[in-house]
Amino acid sequence: MDLLIKNLPFILQGIAMTLSLALATLFFSTLIAFVLGTLATLRFAWLRVAVKVYVELFRDIPLIVNIFFVFFVAPLFGLELSPFAAVTVGLSLWGSANGTEIVRAGFNAVPKHQWQSAAALGLKPYEVYLFIAGPQALRSILPPFVGLLTLLVQATSLGALVGVTEFFKVGQIIVERTTMMEGWNPAFTVYGAVLLIYFVICSTLSWFGRWLERRLKADRSRVAPGTPVVEQPVTQLP
């Protein structure tokens, strides 16, 4: 415990790097996912096929291979990426591929009559997505997206393999430094603390995802379909 307290600033720095990496990845994954997920619902077959190829490609490649490919191959094309940037790109490609499927499924969950009614009113396609389908699709999109964030937090530990000083890498450094300088191995204590903190972060996100899903279901069922609406009589003014 004294070892953890002594290295607390270093540990907090690693946790901050992990959260920064997860948030950066979530931002780019969300941006790409909403663009591609929307394109996957359009009527143009070639667009749907192109999105499908992207999704299957990056979902089927192991994350570690994806990160190594970006980190070691990008310099061959003149792109000198820092370890943080390389891991962000690698995770964002994987995260956006999974997020695209979530967004596509969310839009497909919107009842068909909503699309037909919006088209009958003469709304433009972007207006239908922004004001009609989008708000309804978010009910189905948000809970699994929180689950995706949990997976991205777990996947940030792969950044240690290319030199990102995130939380797992900090634990490795503390173990190696203590073993070399003090002559004893604190692996059980350090990695136990790493496991516990990862568990707290990810279980909190999982709990939030379940709470959000229950909340959205409750809002959706508050007014049941087919419930008759009683109109109040209008009082005539004298």
CSV table of C-alpha atoms in Angstrom, one decimal:
chain,number,residue,atom,x,y,z
A,1,MET,CA,0.0,0.0,0.0
A,2,ASP,CA,2.9,2.4,0.8
A,3,LEU,CA,4.2,1.7,-2.7
A,4,LEU,CA,0.9,2.8,-4.3
A,5,ILE,CA,0.7,5.9,-2.1
A,6,LYS,CA,4.2,6.8,-3.0
A,7,ASN,CA,3.4,6.5,-6.7
A,8,LEU,CA,0.0,8.0,-6.5
A,9,PRO,CA,0.7,11.0,-8.8
A,10,PHE,CA,2.2,8.7,-11.4
A,11,ILE,CA,-0.9,6.4,-11.1
A,12,LEU,CA,-3.3,9.4,-11.5
A,13,GLN,CA,-1.4,10.5,-14.5
A,14,GLY,CA,-1.9,7.1,-16.1
A,15,ILE,CA,-5.6,7.0,-15.3
A,16,ALA,CA,-5.9,10.5,-16.8
A,17,MET,CA,-4.1,9.3,-20.0
A,18,THR,CA,-6.4,6.2,-20.2
A,19,LEU,CA,-9.5,8.4,-19.9
A,20,SER,CA,-8.2,10.9,-22.4
A,21,LEU,CA,-7.5,8.1,-24.9
A,22,ALA,CA,-10.9,6.6,-24.3
A,23,LEU,CA,-12.7,9.9,-24.8
A,24,ALA,CA,-10.7,10.8,-27.9
A,25,THR,CA,-11.4,7.4,-29.4
A,26,LEU,CA,-15.1,7.8,-28.5
A,27,PHE,CA,-15.3,11.2,-30.1
A,28,PHE,CA,-13.9,10.0,-33.5
A,29,SER,CA,-15.7,6.7,-33.3
A,30,THR,CA,-19.0,8.4,-32.7
A,31,LEU,CA,-18.4,11.0,-35.5
A,32,ILE,CA,-17.5,8.3,-38.1
A,33,ALA,CA,-20.2,5.9,-36.9
A,34,PHE,CA,-23.0,8.4,-37.2
A,35,VAL,CA,-21.9,9.4,-40.7
A,36,LEU,CA,-21.5,5.8,-41.9
A,37,GLY,CA,-24.5,4.5,-40.0
A,38,THR,CA,-26.7,7.1,-41.7
A,39,LEU,CA,-25.2,6.4,-45.1
A,40,ALA,CA,-26.0,2.7,-44.5
A,41,THR,CA,-29.7,3.5,-44.3
A,42,LEU,CA,-29.9,5.4,-47.6
A,43,ARG,CA,-31.4,3.8,-50.7
A,44,PHE,CA,-28.2,3.8,-52.7
A,45,ALA,CA,-27.0,0.2,-52.9
A,46,TRP,CA,-23.3,1.1,-53.6
A,47,LEU,CA,-23.2,3.2,-50.4
A,48,ARG,CA,-24.5,0.4,-48.3
A,49,VAL,CA,-22.1,-2.0,-49.8
A,50,ALA,CA,-19.1,0.3,-49.2
A,51,VAL,CA,-20.2,0.8,-45.6
A,52,LYS,CA,-20.6,-2.9,-45.1
A,53,VAL,CA,-17.1,-3.6,-46.4
A,54,TYR,CA,-15.7,-1.0,-44.0
A,55,VAL,CA,-17.6,-2.5,-41.0
A,56,GLU,CA,-16.6,-6.1,-41.8
A,57,LEU,CA,-13.0,-5.2,-42.5
A,58,PHE,CA,-12.3,-3.4,-39.2
A,59,ARG,CA,-14.5,-5.6,-37.0
A,60,ASP,CA,-12.8,-8.8,-38.2
A,61,ILE,CA,-9.2,-7.5,-37.7
A,62,PRO,CA,-7.8,-8.1,-34.2
A,63,LEU,CA,-7.4,-4.8,-32.3
A,64,ILE,CA,-3.7,-5.4,-31.7
A,65,VAL,CA,-3.0,-6.0,-35.4
A,66,ASN,CA,-5.0,-2.8,-36.2
A,67,ILE,CA,-2.9,-0.7,-33.8
A,68,PHE,CA,0.4,-2.2,-34.9
A,69,PHE,CA,-0.5,-1.6,-38.5
A,70,VAL,CA,-1.3,2.1,-37.9
A,71,PHE,CA,1.8,2.6,-35.7
A,72,PHE,CA,4.4,0.9,-37.9
A,73,VAL,CA,2.9,1.4,-41.4
A,74,ALA,CA,1.8,5.0,-41.3
A,75,PRO,CA,5.4,6.3,-41.2
A,76,LEU,CA,6.0,4.5,-44.5
A,77,PHE,CA,3.5,6.9,-46.1
A,78,GLY,CA,5.0,10.0,-44.4
A,79,LEU,CA,2.6,10.1,-41.5
A,80,GLU,CA,4.7,10.3,-38.3
A,81,LEU,CA,2.1,9.6,-35.6
A,82,SER,CA,2.8,9.7,-31.9
A,83,PRO,CA,1.9,6.6,-29.9
A,84,PHE,CA,-1.2,8.3,-28.6
A,85,ALA,CA,-2.3,9.3,-32.0
A,86,ALA,CA,-1.6,5.9,-33.5
A,87,VAL,CA,-3.6,4.1,-30.8
A,88,THR,CA,-6.4,6.7,-31.2
A,89,VAL,CA,-6.6,6.0,-34.9
A,90,GLY,CA,-6.5,2.2,-34.4
A,91,LEU,CA,-9.1,2.1,-31.8
A,92,SER,CA,-11.3,4.6,-33.6
A,93,LEU,CA,-11.3,2.5,-36.7
A,94,TRP,CA,-12.5,-0.5,-34.7
A,95,GLY,CA,-14.9,1.5,-32.5
A,96,SER,CA,-16.5,3.3,-35.5
A,97,ALA,CA,-17.0,0.0,-37.3
A,98,ASN,CA,-19.0,-1.3,-34.3
A,99,GLY,CA,-20.7,2.0,-33.8
A,100,THR,CA,-21.8,2.1,-37.4
A,101,GLU,CA,-23.8,-1.1,-36.8
A,102,ILE,CA,-25.4,0.4,-33.7
A,103,VAL,CA,-26.4,3.6,-35.5
A,104,ARG,CA,-27.7,1.6,-38.5
A,105,ALA,CA,-29.8,-0.6,-36.2
A,106,GLY,CA,-31.1,2.4,-34.3
A,107,PHE,CA,-32.4,4.0,-37.5
A,108,ASN,CA,-33.9,0.7,-38.7
A,109,ALA,CA,-35.7,0.5,-35.4
A,110,VAL,CA,-37.7,3.6,-36.2
A,111,PRO,CA,-41.2,2.5,-37.4
A,112,LYS,CA,-41.6,2.6,-41.1
A,113,HIS,CA,-44.8,4.8,-40.9
A,114,GLN,CA,-42.7,7.6,-39.3
A,115,TRP,CA,-40.5,7.8,-42.4
A,116,GLN,CA,-43.6,7.6,-44.7
A,117,SER,CA,-45.4,10.3,-42.7
A,118,ALA,CA,-42.4,12.6,-42.8
A,119,ALA,CA,-42.1,12.1,-46.6
A,120,ALA,CA,-45.8,12.8,-47.0
A,121,LEU,CA,-45.4,16.1,-45.2
A,122,GLY,CA,-42.7,17.1,-47.7
A,123,LEU,CA,-39.8,17.1,-45.4
A,124,LYS,CA,-36.4,17.0,-46.9
A,125,PRO,CA,-34.2,13.9,-46.2
A,126,TYR,CA,-31.9,15.7,-43.8
A,127,GLU,CA,-34.9,17.1,-41.9
A,128,VAL,CA,-36.4,13.6,-41.6
A,129,TYR,CA,-33.1,12.4,-40.1
A,130,LEU,CA,-32.6,15.4,-37.8
A,131,PHE,CA,-36.1,16.0,-36.5
A,132,ILE,CA,-38.1,12.8,-37.0
A,133,ALA,CA,-35.9,9.7,-37.1
A,134,GLY,CA,-32.9,10.9,-35.2
A,135,PRO,CA,-34.5,11.6,-31.8
A,136,GLN,CA,-36.4,8.3,-31.9
A,137,ALA,CA,-33.3,6.3,-33.0
A,138,LEU,CA,-31.3,7.8,-30.1
A,139,ARG,CA,-33.4,5.7,-27.7
A,140,SER,CA,-32.0,2.5,-29.3
A,141,ILE,CA,-28.5,3.9,-29.9
A,142,LEU,CA,-27.4,5.4,-26.6
A,143,PRO,CA,-27.4,2.3,-24.3
A,144,PRO,CA,-25.2,0.1,-26.6
A,145,PHE,CA,-23.0,3.1,-27.3
A,146,VAL,CA,-22.3,3.3,-23.5
A,147,GLY,CA,-21.4,-0.4,-23.7
A,148,LEU,CA,-19.0,0.4,-26.6
A,149,LEU,CA,-17.3,3.1,-24.4
A,150,THR,CA,-16.7,0.4,-21.8
A,151,LEU,CA,-15.0,-1.8,-24.4
A,152,LEU,CA,-12.9,1.2,-25.5
A,153,VAL,CA,-11.7,1.9,-22.0
A,154,GLN,CA,-10.6,-1.8,-21.7
A,155,ALA,CA,-8.9,-1.6,-25.1
A,156,THR,CA,-6.8,1.4,-24.1
A,157,SER,CA,-4.5,-1.0,-22.3
A,158,LEU,CA,-3.2,-2.1,-25.7
A,159,GLY,CA,-1.6,1.3,-25.9
A,160,ALA,CA,1.1,0.1,-23.5
A,161,LEU,CA,2.5,-2.1,-26.4
A,162,VAL,CA,3.5,0.9,-28.5
A,163,GLY,CA,4.6,3.2,-25.6
A,164,VAL,CA,1.5,5.1,-24.5
A,165,THR,CA,1.9,5.8,-20.8
A,166,GLU,CA,-1.6,4.9,-19.9
A,167,PHE,CA,-2.8,3.2,-16.7
A,168,PHE,CA,-1.6,-0.3,-17.5
A,169,LYS,CA,1.8,0.9,-18.7
A,170,VAL,CA,2.2,2.9,-15.5
A,171,GLY,CA,1.6,-0.3,-13.6
A,172,GLN,CA,4.3,-2.1,-15.6
A,173,ILE,CA,6.8,0.7,-15.0
A,174,ILE,CA,6.2,0.7,-11.3
A,175,VAL,CA,6.7,-3.1,-11.1
A,176,GLU,CA,9.8,-3.0,-13.2
A,177,ARG,CA,11.3,0.0,-11.4
A,178,THR,CA,10.6,-1.5,-7.9
A,179,THR,CA,12.0,-4.9,-8.9
A,180,MET,CA,15.3,-3.4,-10.2
A,181,MET,CA,15.8,-0.7,-7.6
A,182,GLU,CA,14.5,-2.3,-4.4
A,183,GLY,CA,15.0,-6.0,-5.1
A,184,TRP,CA,11.4,-7.2,-4.6
A,185,ASN,CA,8.5,-7.8,-7.0
A,186,PRO,CA,5.3,-5.9,-6.2
A,187,ALA,CA,3.4,-7.4,-9.2
A,188,PHE,CA,0.5,-8.8,-7.1
A,189,THR,CA,-0.1,-5.5,-5.3
A,190,VAL,CA,0.3,-3.2,-8.4
A,191,TYR,CA,-1.7,-5.4,-10.9
A,192,GLY,CA,-4.3,-6.0,-8.2
A,193,ALA,CA,-4.8,-2.3,-7.9
A,194,VAL,CA,-4.9,-1.9,-11.7
A,195,LEU,CA,-7.5,-4.7,-11.9
A,196,LEU,CA,-9.6,-3.1,-9.2
A,197,ILE,CA,-9.5,0.4,-10.8
A,198,TYR,CA,-10.4,-1.0,-14.2
A,199,PHE,CA,-13.3,-2.9,-12.6
A,200,VAL,CA,-14.6,0.3,-10.9
A,201,ILE,CA,-14.4,2.3,-14.1
A,202,CYS,CA,-15.9,-0.3,-16.4
A,203,SER,CA,-18.6,-1.5,-13.9
A,204,THR,CA,-19.7,2.1,-13.4
A,205,LEU,CA,-20.1,2.6,-17.1
A,206,SER,CA,-22.0,-0.7,-17.4
A,207,TRP,CA,-24.3,0.3,-14.6
A,208,PHE,CA,-24.9,3.7,-16.3
A,209,GLY,CA,-25.7,1.9,-19.5
A,210,ARG,CA,-28.2,-0.4,-17.8
A,211,TRP,CA,-29.8,2.6,-16.0
A,212,LEU,CA,-30.0,4.6,-19.2
A,213,GLU,CA,-31.7,1.7,-21.0
A,214,ARG,CA,-34.3,1.3,-18.2
A,215,ARG,CA,-34.9,5.0,-18.2
A,216,LEU,CA,-35.5,5.1,-21.9
A,217,LYS,CA,-37.8,2.1,-21.8
A,218,ALA,CA,-39.8,3.8,-19.0
A,219,ASP,CA,-40.1,7.0,-21.0
A,220,ARG,CA,-41.2,5.0,-24.1
A,221,SER,CA,-43.9,3.0,-22.2
A,222,ARG,CA,-45.2,6.0,-20.2
A,223,VAL,CA,-47.8,6.6,-22.9
A,224,ALA,CA,-48.7,3.2,-24.3
A,225,PRO,CA,-49.5,2.9,-28.0
A,226,GLY,CA,-53.3,3.0,-28.5
A,227,THR,CA,-54.0,4.8,-25.2
A,228,PRO,CA,-57.1,6.9,-25.8
A,229,VAL,CA,-56.6,10.6,-25.2
A,230,VAL,CA,-59.4,12.3,-23.3
A,231,GLU,CA,-60.1,15.8,-24.5
A,232,GLN,CA,-61.0,18.3,-21.9
A,233,PRO,CA,-64.0,20.4,-22.7
A,234,VAL,CA,-63.3,24.0,-23.6
A,235,THR,CA,-64.9,26.5,-21.2
A,236,GLN,CA,-66.6,29.3,-23.1
A,237,LEU,CA,-65.7,32.8,-21.9
A,238,PRO,CA,-68.7,35.1,-21.2
